[in-house]
Amino acid sequence: MEIKPAGYFDFTVYPLEGVWDINEATKKHFSGTINKKDLVYQLMIRQPDFVDEHLYCEMLNLVRQKKPNPLLNQVEFKSISDGKCIQMLHLGPFENESVSFDAMESFAQSAGHTRLSKVHREIYLSDTRKVAPEKLKTVLRFQVS
C-alpha cells in the first residue's frame, strides 16, 4: 500500500476462525450423531479495527486485478457479535472436541445457563501442518442464555 489507512498499525494476522453448524436436513432428523458431510461452516479471519468496508472493497478489487479467482466472489466483509458465551481451550485433535463440549455444557448448567444451539465457533491457534494432532490448540465457544 502506498498510502496507509487512518489508524494503521503493524499487526500479526489473526488466527483462522470457523463458525460451525449442521445442515437443515440433519437438524430435522438429528439423532445425536454428527457426520462430517452434514456440517456447514463459515471460515473467517478477524481484521484490525482500521480495516473498514471501504478499505476491504479497495483491497478486494486490487486482488481481483492481480490474481483473478472465481472464489473471490464468495469473500464477504462482515461484523459478528457472539453475545453471552462460554468458551474453552481444547487441547488435542478435532475429533475429540466432544469431550470439551461436554465439559462446557456441564459448566453452563452449573452456572445456570443454557446452550442456545449446536452452532459454535472455533478459533484455530495451531497450524495443523506443523503441530501434532495431540498438541493442537483450539478455542471452542458457544452462545448461552
mmCIF file with all atom_site columns, C-alpha atoms in Angstrom:
data_model
loop_
_atom_site.group_PDB
_atom_site.id
_atom_site.type_symbol
_atom_site.label_atom_id
_atom_site.label_alt_id
_atom_site.label_comp_id
_atom_site.label_asym_id
_atom_site.label_entity_id
_atom_site.label_seq_id
_atom_site.pdbx_PDB_ins_code
_atom_site.Cartn_x
_atom_site.Cartn_y
_atom_site.Cartn_z
_atom_site.occupancy
_atom_site.B_iso_or_equiv
_atom_site.pdbx_formal_charge
_atom_site.auth_seq_id
_atom_site.auth_comp_id
_atom_site.auth_asym_id
_atom_site.auth_atom_id
_atom_site.pdbx_PDB_model_num
ATOM 1   C CA . MET A 1 1   ? 0.000   0.000   0.000   1.00 0.00 ? 1   MET A CA 1
ATOM 2   C CA . GLU A 1 2   ? 1.387   3.361   -0.986  1.00 0.00 ? 2   GLU A CA 1
ATOM 3   C CA . ILE A 1 3   ? -0.795  5.295   1.464   1.00 0.00 ? 3   ILE A CA 1
ATOM 4   C CA . LYS A 1 4   ? -1.525  3.812   4.875   1.00 0.00 ? 4   LYS A CA 1
ATOM 5   C CA . PRO A 1 5   ? -5.171  3.979   6.013   1.00 0.00 ? 5   PRO A CA 1
ATOM 6   C CA . ALA A 1 6   ? -6.111  6.094   9.029   1.00 0.00 ? 6   ALA A CA 1
ATOM 7   C CA . GLY A 1 7   ? -5.325  4.271   12.263  1.00 0.00 ? 7   GLY A CA 1
ATOM 8   C CA . TYR A 1 8   ? -2.940  1.829   10.563  1.00 0.00 ? 8   TYR A CA 1
ATOM 9   C CA . PHE A 1 9   ? -0.508  -0.149  12.721  1.00 0.00 ? 9   PHE A CA 1
ATOM 10  C CA . ASP A 1 10  ? 1.698   -3.159  12.020  1.00 0.00 ? 10  ASP A CA 1
ATOM 11  C CA . PHE A 1 11  ? -0.051  -6.327  13.159  1.00 0.00 ? 11  PHE A CA 1
ATOM 12  C CA . THR A 1 12  ? 0.208   -10.093 13.087  1.00 0.00 ? 12  THR A CA 1
ATOM 13  C CA . VAL A 1 13  ? -2.536  -11.801 11.082  1.00 0.00 ? 13  VAL A CA 1
ATOM 14  C CA . TYR A 1 14  ? -5.187  -13.122 13.451  1.00 0.00 ? 14  TYR A CA 1
ATOM 15  C CA . PRO A 1 15  ? -5.878  -16.875 13.586  1.00 0.00 ? 15  PRO A CA 1
ATOM 16  C CA . LEU A 1 16  ? -8.350  -18.611 11.311  1.00 0.00 ? 16  LEU A CA 1
ATOM 17  C CA . GLU A 1 17  ? -11.825 -18.966 12.809  1.00 0.00 ? 17  GLU A CA 1
ATOM 18  C CA . GLY A 1 18  ? -14.807 -21.065 11.833  1.00 0.00 ? 18  GLY A CA 1
ATOM 19  C CA . VAL A 1 19  ? -18.482 -20.943 12.737  1.00 0.00 ? 19  VAL A CA 1
ATOM 20  C CA . TRP A 1 20  ? -19.874 -24.469 12.552  1.00 0.00 ? 20  TRP A CA 1
ATOM 21  C CA . ASP A 1 21  ? -23.427 -25.798 12.268  1.00 0.00 ? 21  ASP A CA 1
ATOM 22  C CA . ILE A 1 22  ? -25.259 -28.746 10.712  1.00 0.00 ? 22  ILE A CA 1
ATOM 23  C CA . ASN A 1 23  ? -27.379 -28.580 7.570   1.00 0.00 ? 23  ASN A CA 1
ATOM 24  C CA . GLU A 1 24  ? -31.164 -28.162 7.706   1.00 0.00 ? 24  GLU A CA 1
ATOM 25  C CA . ALA A 1 25  ? -31.930 -31.759 6.702   1.00 0.00 ? 25  ALA A CA 1
ATOM 26  C CA . THR A 1 26  ? -29.805 -33.080 9.573   1.00 0.00 ? 26  THR A CA 1
ATOM 27  C CA . LYS A 1 27  ? -31.479 -30.689 12.031  1.00 0.00 ? 27  LYS A CA 1
ATOM 28  C CA . LYS A 1 28  ? -34.873 -32.165 11.133  1.00 0.00 ? 28  LYS A CA 1
ATOM 29  C CA . HIS A 1 29  ? -33.737 -35.731 11.813  1.00 0.00 ? 29  HIS A CA 1
ATOM 30  C CA . PHE A 1 30  ? -30.962 -35.191 14.375  1.00 0.00 ? 30  PHE A CA 1
ATOM 31  C CA . SER A 1 31  ? -30.094 -38.417 16.197  1.00 0.00 ? 31  SER A CA 1
ATOM 32  C CA . GLY A 1 32  ? -27.264 -37.099 18.363  1.00 0.00 ? 32  GLY A CA 1
ATOM 33  C CA . THR A 1 33  ? -24.577 -38.232 15.936  1.00 0.00 ? 33  THR A CA 1
ATOM 34  C CA . ILE A 1 34  ? -22.990 -35.775 13.514  1.00 0.00 ? 34  ILE A CA 1
ATOM 35  C CA . ASN A 1 35  ? -21.488 -36.902 10.226  1.00 0.00 ? 35  ASN A CA 1
ATOM 36  C CA . LYS A 1 36  ? -18.824 -34.649 8.743   1.00 0.00 ? 36  LYS A CA 1
ATOM 37  C CA . LYS A 1 37  ? -20.740 -34.478 5.451   1.00 0.00 ? 37  LYS A CA 1
ATOM 38  C CA . ASP A 1 38  ? -23.634 -32.801 7.326   1.00 0.00 ? 38  ASP A CA 1
ATOM 39  C CA . LEU A 1 39  ? -21.535 -29.886 8.614   1.00 0.00 ? 39  LEU A CA 1
ATOM 40  C CA . VAL A 1 40  ? -21.871 -26.363 7.242   1.00 0.00 ? 40  VAL A CA 1
ATOM 41  C CA . TYR A 1 41  ? -19.435 -23.631 8.159   1.00 0.00 ? 41  TYR A CA 1
ATOM 42  C CA . GLN A 1 42  ? -18.082 -20.166 7.518   1.00 0.00 ? 42  GLN A CA 1
ATOM 43  C CA . LEU A 1 43  ? -14.356 -19.516 7.733   1.00 0.00 ? 43  LEU A CA 1
ATOM 44  C CA . MET A 1 44  ? -13.037 -16.097 8.606   1.00 0.00 ? 44  MET A CA 1
ATOM 45  C CA . ILE A 1 45  ? -10.052 -14.088 9.725   1.00 0.00 ? 45  ILE A CA 1
ATOM 46  C CA . ARG A 1 46  ? -10.576 -11.177 12.083  1.00 0.00 ? 46  ARG A CA 1
ATOM 47  C CA . GLN A 1 47  ? -9.379  -7.826  10.784  1.00 0.00 ? 47  GLN A CA 1
ATOM 48  C CA . PRO A 1 48  ? -7.791  -4.980  12.752  1.00 0.00 ? 48  PRO A CA 1
ATOM 49  C CA . ASP A 1 49  ? -10.024 -2.005  13.523  1.00 0.00 ? 49  ASP A CA 1
ATOM 50  C CA . PHE A 1 50  ? -8.514  0.193   10.784  1.00 0.00 ? 50  PHE A CA 1
ATOM 51  C CA . VAL A 1 51  ? -9.905  -2.180  8.134   1.00 0.00 ? 51  VAL A CA 1
ATOM 52  C CA . ASP A 1 52  ? -13.371 -0.928  7.259   1.00 0.00 ? 52  ASP A CA 1
ATOM 53  C CA . GLU A 1 53  ? -15.694 -1.955  4.446   1.00 0.00 ? 53  GLU A CA 1
ATOM 54  C CA . HIS A 1 54  ? -14.323 0.741   2.122   1.00 0.00 ? 54  HIS A CA 1
ATOM 55  C CA . LEU A 1 55  ? -10.716 -0.444  2.547   1.00 0.00 ? 55  LEU A CA 1
ATOM 56  C CA . TYR A 1 56  ? -11.843 -4.057  2.199   1.00 0.00 ? 56  TYR A CA 1
ATOM 57  C CA . CYS A 1 57  ? -13.538 -3.284  -1.156  1.00 0.00 ? 57  CYS A CA 1
ATOM 58  C CA . GLU A 1 58  ? -10.433 -1.467  -2.416  1.00 0.00 ? 58  GLU A CA 1
ATOM 59  C CA . MET A 1 59  ? -8.145  -4.368  -1.488  1.00 0.00 ? 59  MET A CA 1
ATOM 60  C CA . LEU A 1 60  ? -10.516 -6.970  -2.919  1.00 0.00 ? 60  LEU A CA 1
ATOM 61  C CA . ASN A 1 61  ? -10.596 -5.108  -6.241  1.00 0.00 ? 61  ASN A CA 1
ATOM 62  C CA . LEU A 1 62  ? -6.775  -4.953  -6.300  1.00 0.00 ? 62  LEU A CA 1
ATOM 63  C CA . VAL A 1 63  ? -6.562  -8.698  -5.671  1.00 0.00 ? 63  VAL A CA 1
ATOM 64  C CA . ARG A 1 64  ? -9.137  -9.389  -8.393  1.00 0.00 ? 64  ARG A CA 1
ATOM 65  C CA . GLN A 1 65  ? -6.990  -7.433  -10.872 1.00 0.00 ? 65  GLN A CA 1
ATOM 66  C CA . LYS A 1 66  ? -3.707  -9.087  -9.877  1.00 0.00 ? 66  LYS A CA 1
ATOM 67  C CA . LYS A 1 67  ? -4.879  -12.659 -9.244  1.00 0.00 ? 67  LYS A CA 1
ATOM 68  C CA . PRO A 1 68  ? -8.374  -13.295 -10.594 1.00 0.00 ? 68  PRO A CA 1
ATOM 69  C CA . ASN A 1 69  ? -10.093 -16.215 -8.928  1.00 0.00 ? 69  ASN A CA 1
ATOM 70  C CA . PRO A 1 70  ? -13.817 -17.102 -9.046  1.00 0.00 ? 70  PRO A CA 1
ATOM 71  C CA . LEU A 1 71  ? -13.730 -17.918 -5.300  1.00 0.00 ? 71  LEU A CA 1
ATOM 72  C CA . LEU A 1 72  ? -13.160 -14.227 -4.561  1.00 0.00 ? 72  LEU A CA 1
ATOM 73  C CA . ASN A 1 73  ? -16.878 -13.742 -5.304  1.00 0.00 ? 73  ASN A CA 1
ATOM 74  C CA . GLN A 1 74  ? -17.624 -15.691 -2.100  1.00 0.00 ? 74  GLN A CA 1
ATOM 75  C CA . VAL A 1 75  ? -15.494 -13.450 0.142   1.00 0.00 ? 75  VAL A CA 1
ATOM 76  C CA . GLU A 1 76  ? -17.508 -11.073 2.338   1.00 0.00 ? 76  GLU A CA 1
ATOM 77  C CA . PHE A 1 77  ? -16.787 -8.351  4.878   1.00 0.00 ? 77  PHE A CA 1
ATOM 78  C CA . LYS A 1 78  ? -18.952 -8.983  7.936   1.00 0.00 ? 78  LYS A CA 1
ATOM 79  C CA . SER A 1 79  ? -19.186 -7.890  11.520  1.00 0.00 ? 79  SER A CA 1
ATOM 80  C CA . ILE A 1 80  ? -20.096 -10.616 14.012  1.00 0.00 ? 80  ILE A CA 1
ATOM 81  C CA . SER A 1 81  ? -21.011 -10.402 17.678  1.00 0.00 ? 81  SER A CA 1
ATOM 82  C CA . ASP A 1 82  ? -21.264 -13.568 19.756  1.00 0.00 ? 82  ASP A CA 1
ATOM 83  C CA . GLY A 1 83  ? -23.156 -12.193 22.764  1.00 0.00 ? 83  GLY A CA 1
ATOM 84  C CA . LYS A 1 84  ? -23.044 -14.130 26.044  1.00 0.00 ? 84  LYS A CA 1
ATOM 85  C CA . CYS A 1 85  ? -20.824 -17.188 25.557  1.00 0.00 ? 85  CYS A CA 1
ATOM 86  C CA . ILE A 1 86  ? -18.881 -19.924 27.240  1.00 0.00 ? 86  ILE A CA 1
ATOM 87  C CA . GLN A 1 87  ? -15.516 -20.802 25.784  1.00 0.00 ? 87  GLN A CA 1
ATOM 88  C CA . MET A 1 88  ? -12.733 -23.267 26.496  1.00 0.00 ? 88  MET A CA 1
ATOM 89  C CA . LEU A 1 89  ? -9.278  -24.067 25.194  1.00 0.00 ? 89  LEU A CA 1
ATOM 90  C CA . HIS A 1 90  ? -9.457  -27.538 23.655  1.00 0.00 ? 90  HIS A CA 1
ATOM 91  C CA . LEU A 1 91  ? -6.167  -29.447 23.546  1.00 0.00 ? 91  LEU A CA 1
ATOM 92  C CA . GLY A 1 92  ? -5.886  -32.299 21.076  1.00 0.00 ? 92  GLY A CA 1
ATOM 93  C CA . PRO A 1 93  ? -7.385  -33.453 17.780  1.00 0.00 ? 93  PRO A CA 1
ATOM 94  C CA . PHE A 1 94  ? -10.614 -32.017 16.413  1.00 0.00 ? 94  PHE A CA 1
ATOM 95  C CA . GLU A 1 95  ? -12.229 -35.468 16.644  1.00 0.00 ? 95  GLU A CA 1
ATOM 96  C CA . ASN A 1 96  ? -12.055 -35.235 20.469  1.00 0.00 ? 96  ASN A CA 1
ATOM 97  C CA . GLU A 1 97  ? -13.801 -31.863 20.760  1.00 0.00 ? 97  GLU A CA 1
ATOM 98  C CA . SER A 1 98  ? -16.959 -33.531 22.084  1.00 0.00 ? 98  SER A CA 1
ATOM 99  C CA . VAL A 1 99  ? -15.178 -34.081 25.431  1.00 0.00 ? 99  VAL A CA 1
ATOM 100 C CA . SER A 1 100 ? -14.556 -30.336 25.749  1.00 0.00 ? 100 SER A CA 1
ATOM 101 C CA . PHE A 1 101 ? -18.106 -29.508 24.624  1.00 0.00 ? 101 PHE A CA 1
ATOM 102 C CA . ASP A 1 102 ? -19.490 -31.871 27.286  1.00 0.00 ? 102 ASP A CA 1
ATOM 103 C CA . ALA A 1 103 ? -17.382 -30.096 29.943  1.00 0.00 ? 103 ALA A CA 1
ATOM 104 C CA . MET A 1 104 ? -18.557 -26.706 28.671  1.00 0.00 ? 104 MET A CA 1
ATOM 105 C CA . GLU A 1 105 ? -22.224 -27.743 28.716  1.00 0.00 ? 105 GLU A CA 1
ATOM 106 C CA . SER A 1 106 ? -21.832 -29.116 32.239  1.00 0.00 ? 106 SER A CA 1
ATOM 107 C CA . PHE A 1 107 ? -20.257 -25.842 33.344  1.00 0.00 ? 107 PHE A CA 1
ATOM 108 C CA . ALA A 1 108 ? -23.042 -23.879 31.649  1.00 0.00 ? 108 ALA A CA 1
ATOM 109 C CA . GLN A 1 109 ? -25.708 -25.854 33.541  1.00 0.00 ? 109 GLN A CA 1
ATOM 110 C CA . SER A 1 110 ? -23.920 -25.432 36.879  1.00 0.00 ? 110 SER A CA 1
ATOM 111 C CA . ALA A 1 111 ? -23.745 -21.671 36.266  1.00 0.00 ? 111 ALA A CA 1
ATOM 112 C CA . GLY A 1 112 ? -27.468 -21.508 35.417  1.00 0.00 ? 112 GLY A CA 1
ATOM 113 C CA . HIS A 1 113 ? -27.033 -21.069 31.653  1.00 0.00 ? 113 HIS A CA 1
ATOM 114 C CA . THR A 1 114 ? -28.454 -22.956 28.695  1.00 0.00 ? 114 THR A CA 1
ATOM 115 C CA . ARG A 1 115 ? -26.675 -23.576 25.407  1.00 0.00 ? 115 ARG A CA 1
ATOM 116 C CA . LEU A 1 116 ? -28.724 -21.849 22.705  1.00 0.00 ? 116 LEU A CA 1
ATOM 117 C CA . SER A 1 117 ? -27.879 -24.205 19.800  1.00 0.00 ? 117 SER A CA 1
ATOM 118 C CA . LYS A 1 118 ? -25.254 -26.552 18.425  1.00 0.00 ? 118 LYS A CA 1
ATOM 119 C CA . VAL A 1 119 ? -23.783 -23.652 16.415  1.00 0.00 ? 119 VAL A CA 1
ATOM 120 C CA . HIS A 1 120 ? -20.312 -22.936 17.718  1.00 0.00 ? 120 HIS A CA 1
ATOM 121 C CA . ARG A 1 121 ? -17.162 -21.014 16.918  1.00 0.00 ? 121 ARG A CA 1
ATOM 122 C CA . GLU A 1 122 ? -13.680 -22.497 16.693  1.00 0.00 ? 122 GLU A CA 1
ATOM 123 C CA . ILE A 1 123 ? -10.521 -20.386 16.763  1.00 0.00 ? 123 ILE A CA 1
ATOM 124 C CA . TYR A 1 124 ? -7.532  -22.329 15.475  1.00 0.00 ? 124 TYR A CA 1
ATOM 125 C CA . LEU A 1 125 ? -4.416  -21.393 17.448  1.00 0.00 ? 125 LEU A CA 1
ATOM 126 C CA . SER A 1 126 ? -2.220  -24.136 15.947  1.00 0.00 ? 126 SER A CA 1
ATOM 127 C CA . ASP A 1 127 ? -1.046  -24.786 12.409  1.00 0.00 ? 127 ASP A CA 1
ATOM 128 C CA . THR A 1 128 ? -2.186  -28.328 11.551  1.00 0.00 ? 128 THR A CA 1
ATOM 129 C CA . ARG A 1 129 ? 0.697   -28.594 9.073   1.00 0.00 ? 129 ARG A CA 1
ATOM 130 C CA . LYS A 1 130 ? 3.267   -28.047 11.844  1.00 0.00 ? 130 LYS A CA 1
ATOM 131 C CA . VAL A 1 131 ? 1.698   -29.354 15.070  1.00 0.00 ? 131 VAL A CA 1
ATOM 132 C CA . ALA A 1 132 ? 0.964   -32.962 16.015  1.00 0.00 ? 132 ALA A CA 1
ATOM 133 C CA . PRO A 1 133 ? -2.787  -33.643 16.456  1.00 0.00 ? 133 PRO A CA 1
ATOM 134 C CA . GLU A 1 134 ? -2.433  -34.321 20.200  1.00 0.00 ? 134 GLU A CA 1
ATOM 135 C CA . LYS A 1 135 ? -0.875  -30.852 20.661  1.00 0.00 ? 135 LYS A CA 1
ATOM 136 C CA . LEU A 1 136 ? -3.429  -28.828 18.656  1.00 0.00 ? 136 LEU A CA 1
ATOM 137 C CA . LYS A 1 137 ? -4.941  -25.844 20.471  1.00 0.00 ? 137 LYS A CA 1
ATOM 138 C CA . THR A 1 138 ? -8.434  -24.696 19.519  1.00 0.00 ? 138 THR A CA 1
ATOM 139 C CA . VAL A 1 139 ? -10.668 -22.230 21.334  1.00 0.00 ? 139 VAL A CA 1
ATOM 140 C CA . LEU A 1 140 ? -14.255 -23.530 21.382  1.00 0.00 ? 140 LEU A CA 1
ATOM 141 C CA . ARG A 1 141 ? -17.125 -21.115 22.008  1.00 0.00 ? 141 ARG A CA 1
ATOM 142 C CA . PHE A 1 142 ? -20.918 -21.321 22.039  1.00 0.00 ? 142 PHE A CA 1
ATOM 143 C CA . GLN A 1 143 ? -23.712 -18.922 22.968  1.00 0.00 ? 143 GLN A CA 1
ATOM 144 C CA . VAL A 1 144 ? -25.717 -19.274 26.165  1.00 0.00 ? 144 VAL A CA 1
ATOM 145 C CA . SER A 1 145 ? -28.782 -17.643 27.672  1.00 0.00 ? 145 SER A CA 1
#
